[in-house]
mmCIF file of C-alpha atoms in Angstrom:
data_model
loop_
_atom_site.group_PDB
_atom_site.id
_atom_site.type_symbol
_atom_site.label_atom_id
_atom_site.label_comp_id
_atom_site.label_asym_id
_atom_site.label_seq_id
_atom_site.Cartn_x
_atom_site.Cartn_y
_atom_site.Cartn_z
ATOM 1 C CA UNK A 1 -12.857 10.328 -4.997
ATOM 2 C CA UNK A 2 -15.024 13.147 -5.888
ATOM 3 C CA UNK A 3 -15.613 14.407 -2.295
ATOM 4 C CA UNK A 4 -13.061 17.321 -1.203
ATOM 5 C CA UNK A 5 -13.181 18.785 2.618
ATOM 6 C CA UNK A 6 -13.835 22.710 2.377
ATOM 7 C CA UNK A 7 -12.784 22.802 5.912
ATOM 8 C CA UNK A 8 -9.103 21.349 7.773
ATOM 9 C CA UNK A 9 -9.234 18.280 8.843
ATOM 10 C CA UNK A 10 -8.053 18.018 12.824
ATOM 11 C CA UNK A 11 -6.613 14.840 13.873
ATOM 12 C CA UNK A 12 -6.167 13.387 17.306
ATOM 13 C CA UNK A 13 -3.228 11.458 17.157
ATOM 14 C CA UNK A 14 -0.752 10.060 14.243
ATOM 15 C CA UNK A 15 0.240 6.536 15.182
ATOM 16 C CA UNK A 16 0.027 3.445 13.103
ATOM 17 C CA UNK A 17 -3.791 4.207 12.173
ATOM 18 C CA UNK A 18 -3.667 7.841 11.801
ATOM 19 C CA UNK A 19 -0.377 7.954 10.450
ATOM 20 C CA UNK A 20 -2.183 5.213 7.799
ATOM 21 C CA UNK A 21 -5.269 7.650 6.698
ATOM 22 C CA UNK A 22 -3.311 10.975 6.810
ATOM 23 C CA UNK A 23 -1.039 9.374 4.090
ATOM 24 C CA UNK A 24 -4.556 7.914 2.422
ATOM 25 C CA UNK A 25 -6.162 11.558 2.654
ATOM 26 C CA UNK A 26 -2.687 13.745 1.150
ATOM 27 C CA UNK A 27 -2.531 11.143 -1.654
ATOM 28 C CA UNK A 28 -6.248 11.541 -2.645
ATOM 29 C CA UNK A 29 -6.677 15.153 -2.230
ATOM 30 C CA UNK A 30 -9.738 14.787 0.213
ATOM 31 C CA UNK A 31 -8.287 17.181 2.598
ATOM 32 C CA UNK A 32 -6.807 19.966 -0.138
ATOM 33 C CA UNK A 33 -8.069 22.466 3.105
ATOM 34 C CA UNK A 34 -5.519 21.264 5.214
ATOM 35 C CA UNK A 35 -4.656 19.192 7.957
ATOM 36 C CA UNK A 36 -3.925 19.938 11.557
ATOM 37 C CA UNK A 37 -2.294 17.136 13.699
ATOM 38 C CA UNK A 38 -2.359 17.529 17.849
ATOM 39 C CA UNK A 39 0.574 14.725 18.571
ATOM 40 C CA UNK A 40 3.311 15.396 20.709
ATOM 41 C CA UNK A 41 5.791 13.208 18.527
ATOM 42 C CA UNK A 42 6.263 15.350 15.331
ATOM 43 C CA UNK A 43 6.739 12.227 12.203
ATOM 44 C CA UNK A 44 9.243 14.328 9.983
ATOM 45 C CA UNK A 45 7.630 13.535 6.609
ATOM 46 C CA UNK A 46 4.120 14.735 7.406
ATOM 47 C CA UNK A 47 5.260 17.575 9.548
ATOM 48 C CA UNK A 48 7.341 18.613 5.801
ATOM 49 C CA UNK A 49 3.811 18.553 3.980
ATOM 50 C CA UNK A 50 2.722 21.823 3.003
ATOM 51 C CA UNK A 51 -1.147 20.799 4.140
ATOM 52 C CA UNK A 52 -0.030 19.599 7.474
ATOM 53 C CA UNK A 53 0.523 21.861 10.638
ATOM 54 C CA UNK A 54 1.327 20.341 13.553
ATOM 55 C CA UNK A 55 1.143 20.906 17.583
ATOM 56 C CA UNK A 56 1.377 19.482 20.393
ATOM 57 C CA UNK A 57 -1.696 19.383 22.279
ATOM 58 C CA UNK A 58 -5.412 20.346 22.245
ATOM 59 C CA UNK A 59 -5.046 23.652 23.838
ATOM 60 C CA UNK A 60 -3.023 25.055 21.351
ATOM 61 C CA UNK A 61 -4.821 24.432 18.541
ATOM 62 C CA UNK A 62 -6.232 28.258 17.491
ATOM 63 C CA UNK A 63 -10.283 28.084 18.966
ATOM 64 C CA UNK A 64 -10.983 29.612 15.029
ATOM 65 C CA UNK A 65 -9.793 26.786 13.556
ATOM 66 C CA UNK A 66 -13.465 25.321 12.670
ATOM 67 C CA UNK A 67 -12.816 21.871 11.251
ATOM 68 C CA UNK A 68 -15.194 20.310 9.383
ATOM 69 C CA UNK A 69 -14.050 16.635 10.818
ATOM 70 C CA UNK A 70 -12.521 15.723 13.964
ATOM 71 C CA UNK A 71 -10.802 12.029 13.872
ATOM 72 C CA UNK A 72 -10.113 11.015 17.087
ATOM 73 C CA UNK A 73 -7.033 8.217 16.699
ATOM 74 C CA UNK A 74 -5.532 7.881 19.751
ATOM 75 C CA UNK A 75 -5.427 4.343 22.435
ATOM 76 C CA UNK A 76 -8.818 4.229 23.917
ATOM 77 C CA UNK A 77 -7.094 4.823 27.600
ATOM 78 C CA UNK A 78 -5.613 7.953 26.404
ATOM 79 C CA UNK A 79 -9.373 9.541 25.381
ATOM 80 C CA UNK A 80 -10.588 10.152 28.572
ATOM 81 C CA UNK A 81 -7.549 13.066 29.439
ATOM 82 C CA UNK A 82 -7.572 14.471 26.076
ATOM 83 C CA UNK A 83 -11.266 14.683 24.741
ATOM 84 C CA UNK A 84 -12.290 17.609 27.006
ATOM 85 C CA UNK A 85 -10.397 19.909 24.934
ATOM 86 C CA UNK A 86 -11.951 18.867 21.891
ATOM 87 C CA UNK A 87 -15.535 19.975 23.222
ATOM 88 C CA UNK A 88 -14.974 23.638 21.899
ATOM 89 C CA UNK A 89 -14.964 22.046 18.602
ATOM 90 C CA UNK A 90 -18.359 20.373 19.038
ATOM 91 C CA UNK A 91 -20.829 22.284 16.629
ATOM 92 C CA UNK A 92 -23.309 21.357 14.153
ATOM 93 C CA UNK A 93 -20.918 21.495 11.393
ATOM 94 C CA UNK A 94 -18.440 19.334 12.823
ATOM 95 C CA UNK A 95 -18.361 15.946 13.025
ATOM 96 C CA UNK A 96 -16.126 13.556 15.053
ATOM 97 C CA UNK A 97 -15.000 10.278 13.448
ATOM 98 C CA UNK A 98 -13.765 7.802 16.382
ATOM 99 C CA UNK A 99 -10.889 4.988 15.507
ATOM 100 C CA UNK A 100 -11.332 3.892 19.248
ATOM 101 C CA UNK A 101 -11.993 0.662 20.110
ATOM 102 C CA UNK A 102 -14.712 0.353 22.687
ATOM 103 C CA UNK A 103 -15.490 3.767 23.334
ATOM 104 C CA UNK A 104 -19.234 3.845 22.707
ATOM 105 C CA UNK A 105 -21.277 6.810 21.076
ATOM 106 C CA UNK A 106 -23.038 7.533 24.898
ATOM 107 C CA UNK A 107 -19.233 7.485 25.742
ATOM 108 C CA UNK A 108 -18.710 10.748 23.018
ATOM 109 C CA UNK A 109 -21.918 12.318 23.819
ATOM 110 C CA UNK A 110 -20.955 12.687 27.494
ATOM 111 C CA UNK A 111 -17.679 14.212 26.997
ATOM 112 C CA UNK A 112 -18.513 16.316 23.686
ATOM 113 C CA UNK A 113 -22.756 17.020 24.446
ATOM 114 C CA UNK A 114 -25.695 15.825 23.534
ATOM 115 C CA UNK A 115 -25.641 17.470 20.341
ATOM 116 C CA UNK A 116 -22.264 16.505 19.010
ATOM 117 C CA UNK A 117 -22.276 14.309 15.716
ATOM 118 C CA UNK A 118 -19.969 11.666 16.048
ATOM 119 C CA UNK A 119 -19.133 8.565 14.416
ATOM 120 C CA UNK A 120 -17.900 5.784 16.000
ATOM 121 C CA UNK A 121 -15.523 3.738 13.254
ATOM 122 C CA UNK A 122 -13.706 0.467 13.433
ATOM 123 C CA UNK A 123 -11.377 -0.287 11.322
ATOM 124 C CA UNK A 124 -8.734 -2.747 11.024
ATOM 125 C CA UNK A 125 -4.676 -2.839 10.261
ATOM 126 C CA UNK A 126 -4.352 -3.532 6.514
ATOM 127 C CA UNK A 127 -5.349 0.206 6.433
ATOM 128 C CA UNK A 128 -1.578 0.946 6.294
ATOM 129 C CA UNK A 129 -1.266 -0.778 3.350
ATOM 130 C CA UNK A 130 -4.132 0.569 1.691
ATOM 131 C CA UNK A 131 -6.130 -2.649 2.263
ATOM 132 C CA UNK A 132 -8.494 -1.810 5.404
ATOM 133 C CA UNK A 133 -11.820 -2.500 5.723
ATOM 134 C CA UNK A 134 -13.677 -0.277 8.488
ATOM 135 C CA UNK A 135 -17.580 -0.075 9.486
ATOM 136 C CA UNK A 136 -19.002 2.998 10.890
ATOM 137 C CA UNK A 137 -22.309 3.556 12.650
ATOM 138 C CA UNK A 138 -22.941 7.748 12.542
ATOM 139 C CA UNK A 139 -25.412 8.566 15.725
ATOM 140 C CA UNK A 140 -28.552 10.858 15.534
ATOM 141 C CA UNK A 141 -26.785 14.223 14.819
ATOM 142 C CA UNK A 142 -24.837 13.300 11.571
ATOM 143 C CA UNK A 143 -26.221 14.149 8.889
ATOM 144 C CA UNK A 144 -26.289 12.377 5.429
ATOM 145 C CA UNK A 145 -23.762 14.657 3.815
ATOM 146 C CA UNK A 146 -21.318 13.775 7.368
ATOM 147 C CA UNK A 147 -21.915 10.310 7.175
ATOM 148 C CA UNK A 148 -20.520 10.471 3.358
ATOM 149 C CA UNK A 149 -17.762 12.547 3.822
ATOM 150 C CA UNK A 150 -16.871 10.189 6.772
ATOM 151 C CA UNK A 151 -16.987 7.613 4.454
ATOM 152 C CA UNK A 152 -14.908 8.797 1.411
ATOM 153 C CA UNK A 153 -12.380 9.656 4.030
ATOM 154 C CA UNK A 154 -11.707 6.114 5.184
ATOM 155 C CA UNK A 155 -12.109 4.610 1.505
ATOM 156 C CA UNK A 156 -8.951 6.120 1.648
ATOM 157 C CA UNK A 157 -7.518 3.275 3.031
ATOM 158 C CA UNK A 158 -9.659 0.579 2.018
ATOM 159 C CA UNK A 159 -13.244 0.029 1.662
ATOM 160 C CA UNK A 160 -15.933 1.283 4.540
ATOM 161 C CA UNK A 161 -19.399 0.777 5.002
ATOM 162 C CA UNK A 162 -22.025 2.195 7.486
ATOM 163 C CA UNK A 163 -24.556 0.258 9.938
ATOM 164 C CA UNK A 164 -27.911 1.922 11.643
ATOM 165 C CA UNK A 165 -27.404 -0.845 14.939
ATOM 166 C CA UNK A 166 -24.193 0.400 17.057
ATOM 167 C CA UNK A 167 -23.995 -3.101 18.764
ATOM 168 C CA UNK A 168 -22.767 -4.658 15.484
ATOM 169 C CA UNK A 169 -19.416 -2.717 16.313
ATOM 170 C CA UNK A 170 -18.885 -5.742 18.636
ATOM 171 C CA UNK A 171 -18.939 -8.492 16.528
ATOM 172 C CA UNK A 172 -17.101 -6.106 13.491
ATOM 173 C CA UNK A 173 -14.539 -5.626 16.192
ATOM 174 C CA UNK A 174 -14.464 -9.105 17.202
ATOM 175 C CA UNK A 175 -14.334 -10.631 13.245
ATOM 176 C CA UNK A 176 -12.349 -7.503 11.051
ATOM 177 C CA UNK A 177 -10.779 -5.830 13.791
ATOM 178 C CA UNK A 178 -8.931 -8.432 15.700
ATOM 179 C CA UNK A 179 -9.187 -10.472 12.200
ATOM 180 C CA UNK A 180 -5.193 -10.010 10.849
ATOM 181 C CA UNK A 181 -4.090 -11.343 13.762
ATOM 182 C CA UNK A 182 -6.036 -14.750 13.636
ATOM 183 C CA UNK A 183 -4.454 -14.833 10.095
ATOM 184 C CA UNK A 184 -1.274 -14.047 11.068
ATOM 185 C CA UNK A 185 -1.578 -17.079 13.836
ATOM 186 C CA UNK A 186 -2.664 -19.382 11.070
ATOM 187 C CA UNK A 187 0.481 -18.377 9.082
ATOM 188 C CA UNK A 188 2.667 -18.802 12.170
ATOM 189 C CA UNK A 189 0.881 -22.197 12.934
ATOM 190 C CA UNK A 190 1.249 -23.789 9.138
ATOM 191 C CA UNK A 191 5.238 -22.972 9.546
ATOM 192 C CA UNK A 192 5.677 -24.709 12.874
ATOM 193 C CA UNK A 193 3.905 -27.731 10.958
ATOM 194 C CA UNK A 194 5.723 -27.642 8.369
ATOM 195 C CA UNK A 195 8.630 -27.735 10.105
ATOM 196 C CA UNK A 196 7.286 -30.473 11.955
ATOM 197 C CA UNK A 197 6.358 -32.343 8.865
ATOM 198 C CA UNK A 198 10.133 -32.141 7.831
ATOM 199 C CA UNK A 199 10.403 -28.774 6.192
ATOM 200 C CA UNK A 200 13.642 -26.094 6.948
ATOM 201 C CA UNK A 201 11.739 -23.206 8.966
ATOM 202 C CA UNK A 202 12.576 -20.406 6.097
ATOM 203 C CA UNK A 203 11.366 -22.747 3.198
ATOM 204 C CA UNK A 204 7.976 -23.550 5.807
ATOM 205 C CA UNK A 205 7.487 -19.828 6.293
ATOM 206 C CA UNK A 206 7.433 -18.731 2.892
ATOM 207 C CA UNK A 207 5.240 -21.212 2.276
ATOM 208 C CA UNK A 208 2.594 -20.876 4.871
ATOM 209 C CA UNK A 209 3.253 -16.807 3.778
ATOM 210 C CA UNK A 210 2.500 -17.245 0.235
ATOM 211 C CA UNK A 211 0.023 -19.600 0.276
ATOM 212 C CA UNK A 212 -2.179 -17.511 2.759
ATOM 213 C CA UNK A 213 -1.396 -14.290 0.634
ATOM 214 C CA UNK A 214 -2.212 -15.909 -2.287
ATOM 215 C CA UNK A 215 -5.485 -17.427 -1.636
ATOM 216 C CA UNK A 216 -6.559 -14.338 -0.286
ATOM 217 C CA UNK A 217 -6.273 -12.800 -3.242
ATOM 218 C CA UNK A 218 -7.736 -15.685 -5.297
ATOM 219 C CA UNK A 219 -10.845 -15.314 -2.647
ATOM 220 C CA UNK A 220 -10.976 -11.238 -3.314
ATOM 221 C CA UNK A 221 -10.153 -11.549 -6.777
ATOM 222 C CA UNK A 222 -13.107 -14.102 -7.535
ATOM 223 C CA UNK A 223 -15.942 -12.465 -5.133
ATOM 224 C CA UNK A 224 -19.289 -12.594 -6.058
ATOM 225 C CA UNK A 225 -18.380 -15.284 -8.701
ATOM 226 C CA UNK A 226 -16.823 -18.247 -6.735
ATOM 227 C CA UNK A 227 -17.676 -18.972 -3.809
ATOM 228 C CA UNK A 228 -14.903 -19.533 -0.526
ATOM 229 C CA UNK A 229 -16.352 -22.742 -0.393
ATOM 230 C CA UNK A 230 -16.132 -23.665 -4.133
ATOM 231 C CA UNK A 231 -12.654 -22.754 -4.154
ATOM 232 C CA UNK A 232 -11.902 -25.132 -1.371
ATOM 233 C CA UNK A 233 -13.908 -27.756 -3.364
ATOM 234 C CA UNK A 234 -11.493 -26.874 -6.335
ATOM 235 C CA UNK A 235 -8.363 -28.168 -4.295
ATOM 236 C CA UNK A 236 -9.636 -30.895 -2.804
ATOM 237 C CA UNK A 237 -9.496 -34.582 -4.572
ATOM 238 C CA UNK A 238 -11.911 -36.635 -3.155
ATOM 239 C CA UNK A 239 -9.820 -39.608 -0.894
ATOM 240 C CA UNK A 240 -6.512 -37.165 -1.301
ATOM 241 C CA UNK A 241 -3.843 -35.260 1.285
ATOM 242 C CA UNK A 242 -6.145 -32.141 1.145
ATOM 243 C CA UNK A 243 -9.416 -33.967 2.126
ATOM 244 C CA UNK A 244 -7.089 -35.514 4.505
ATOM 245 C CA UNK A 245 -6.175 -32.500 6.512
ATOM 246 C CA UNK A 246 -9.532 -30.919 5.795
ATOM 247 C CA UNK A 247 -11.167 -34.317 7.771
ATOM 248 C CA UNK A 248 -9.583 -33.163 10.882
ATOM 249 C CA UNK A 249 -9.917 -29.002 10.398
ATOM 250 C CA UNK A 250 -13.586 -29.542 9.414
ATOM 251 C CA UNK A 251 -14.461 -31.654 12.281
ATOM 252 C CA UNK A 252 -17.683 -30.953 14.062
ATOM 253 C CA UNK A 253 -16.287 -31.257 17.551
ATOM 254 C CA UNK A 254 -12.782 -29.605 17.648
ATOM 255 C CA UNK A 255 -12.319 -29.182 14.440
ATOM 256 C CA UNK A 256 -11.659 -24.910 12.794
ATOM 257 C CA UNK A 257 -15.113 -23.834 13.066
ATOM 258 C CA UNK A 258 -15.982 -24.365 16.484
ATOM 259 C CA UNK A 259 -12.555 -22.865 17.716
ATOM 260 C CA UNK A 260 -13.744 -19.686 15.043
ATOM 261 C CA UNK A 261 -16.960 -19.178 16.395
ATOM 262 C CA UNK A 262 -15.808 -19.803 20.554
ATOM 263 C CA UNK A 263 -12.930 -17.298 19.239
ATOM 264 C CA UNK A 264 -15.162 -14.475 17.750
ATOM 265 C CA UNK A 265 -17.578 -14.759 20.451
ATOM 266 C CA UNK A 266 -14.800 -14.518 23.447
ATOM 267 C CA UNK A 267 -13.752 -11.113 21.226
ATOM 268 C CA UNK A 268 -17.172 -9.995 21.004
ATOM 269 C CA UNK A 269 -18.049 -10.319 24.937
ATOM 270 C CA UNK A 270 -15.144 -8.350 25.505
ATOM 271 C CA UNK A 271 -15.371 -5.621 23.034
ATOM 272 C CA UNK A 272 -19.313 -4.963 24.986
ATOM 273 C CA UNK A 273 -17.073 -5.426 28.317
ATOM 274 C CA UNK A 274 -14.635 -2.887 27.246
ATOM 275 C CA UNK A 275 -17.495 -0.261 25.973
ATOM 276 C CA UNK A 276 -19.027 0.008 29.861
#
């Protein structure tokens, strides 16, 4: 990362996801002008950094502060009470990156003006381990040097990419988003069967664990060579146990797919729910 903030960085909350970029950002350098952090609950190791000042809420944050980003990271129920003392902050210069699930740009204009350049982000939780992937939509008022810089800044947890159409942030929630925990279910459904098949429960965990883990990585590590579906070719002997199992997980009716897509879409209607 080339990129370097000349401004401080002010973040709205330092939970799991913020907590996850602020590391990213102190690592990288991005935000060698500093960081200010409004979160009641101090975390001891950031609050040591000599780039991070902390306080506890919006109002005391000094009105000269002029950051050049704003990342708002805190539960969508909590935005509504604290974004009104972010609107001082709302210039030209400024923009605001949201983490926020289903708080909509319209939502941000309302609360910040018209004018305010905000992002709206979603990301998902393999940021903490340096392994996100989140996609961004900027609205009207960022401008193309904003929309970078709000890029570079979540590469520093894993890769991010922009979109023009804000209603993809449904689907991107519904897919990425919510995504680890459809794996983690798979992993906690292979050990049960296992189990069921015979196996002792810590030998079936590890490996439903390792066997997810490490065909994701075979998947990542092959990208634009092999194909998913080529892979799953590779394992499976024609008339053996894996085309076996893959007979009933393939199946037109009830089999994986169908579940997927009734799954994704149930996610999606309720990420556009959430956003009105």
């Amino acid at each position: 990362m080339n990129q370097r903030l000349k401004r401080p960085l002010l973040l709205m909350g330092c939970g799991k996801m913020g907590g996850a970029m602020l590391e990213g950002w102190l690592k990288s350098g991005i935000a060698a002008a500093g960081v200010t952090i409004v979160d009641p609950y101090q975390n001891e190791d950031f609050a040591k950094h000599p780039d991070v000042t902390y306080y506890d809420t919006a109002e005391t944050v000094p009105a000269d502060l002029n950051p050049e980003v704003i990342l708002l990271a805190v539960k969508p129920q909590q935005m509504d009470d604290a974004l009104a003392a972010y609107k001082k902050f709302a210039k030209p210069d400024t923009v605001f990156i949201s983490v926020a699930a289903g708080k909509t740009i319209a939502y941000f204009e309302s609360h910040l003006g018209a004018e305010a350049a905000v992002i709206r982000a979603m990301p998902n939780t393999p940021a903490a381990i340096g392994q996100g992937i989140t996609v961004c939509c900027p609205n009207k008022n960022v401008s193309s040097a904003q929309s970078e810089m709000g890029i570079t800044l979540l590469q520093a947890v894993g890769e991010a990419y922009n979109v023009d159409d804000e209603s993809l942030i449904d689907p991107v929630t519904a897919l990425s988003g919510g995504g680890p925990a459809y794996v983690f279910w798979m992993i906690e459904t292979m050990t049960e069967a296992g189990i069921k098949a015979g196996l002792p429960e810590d030998l079936s965990a590890r490996l439903s664990l390792m066997t997810v883990a490490g065909a994701g990585q075979l998947a990542l590590s092959t990208a634009g060579e092999i194909e998913p579906s080529q892979l799953r070719i590779n394992v499976t002997s024609p008339g053996g146990t894996t085309a076996e199992a893959l007979a009933v997980l393939m199946n037109e009716e009830n089999g994986l797919q169908p579940i997927m897509t009734q799954a994704i879409q149930a996610a999606t209607d309720r990420s556009i729910e959430l956003a009105k």
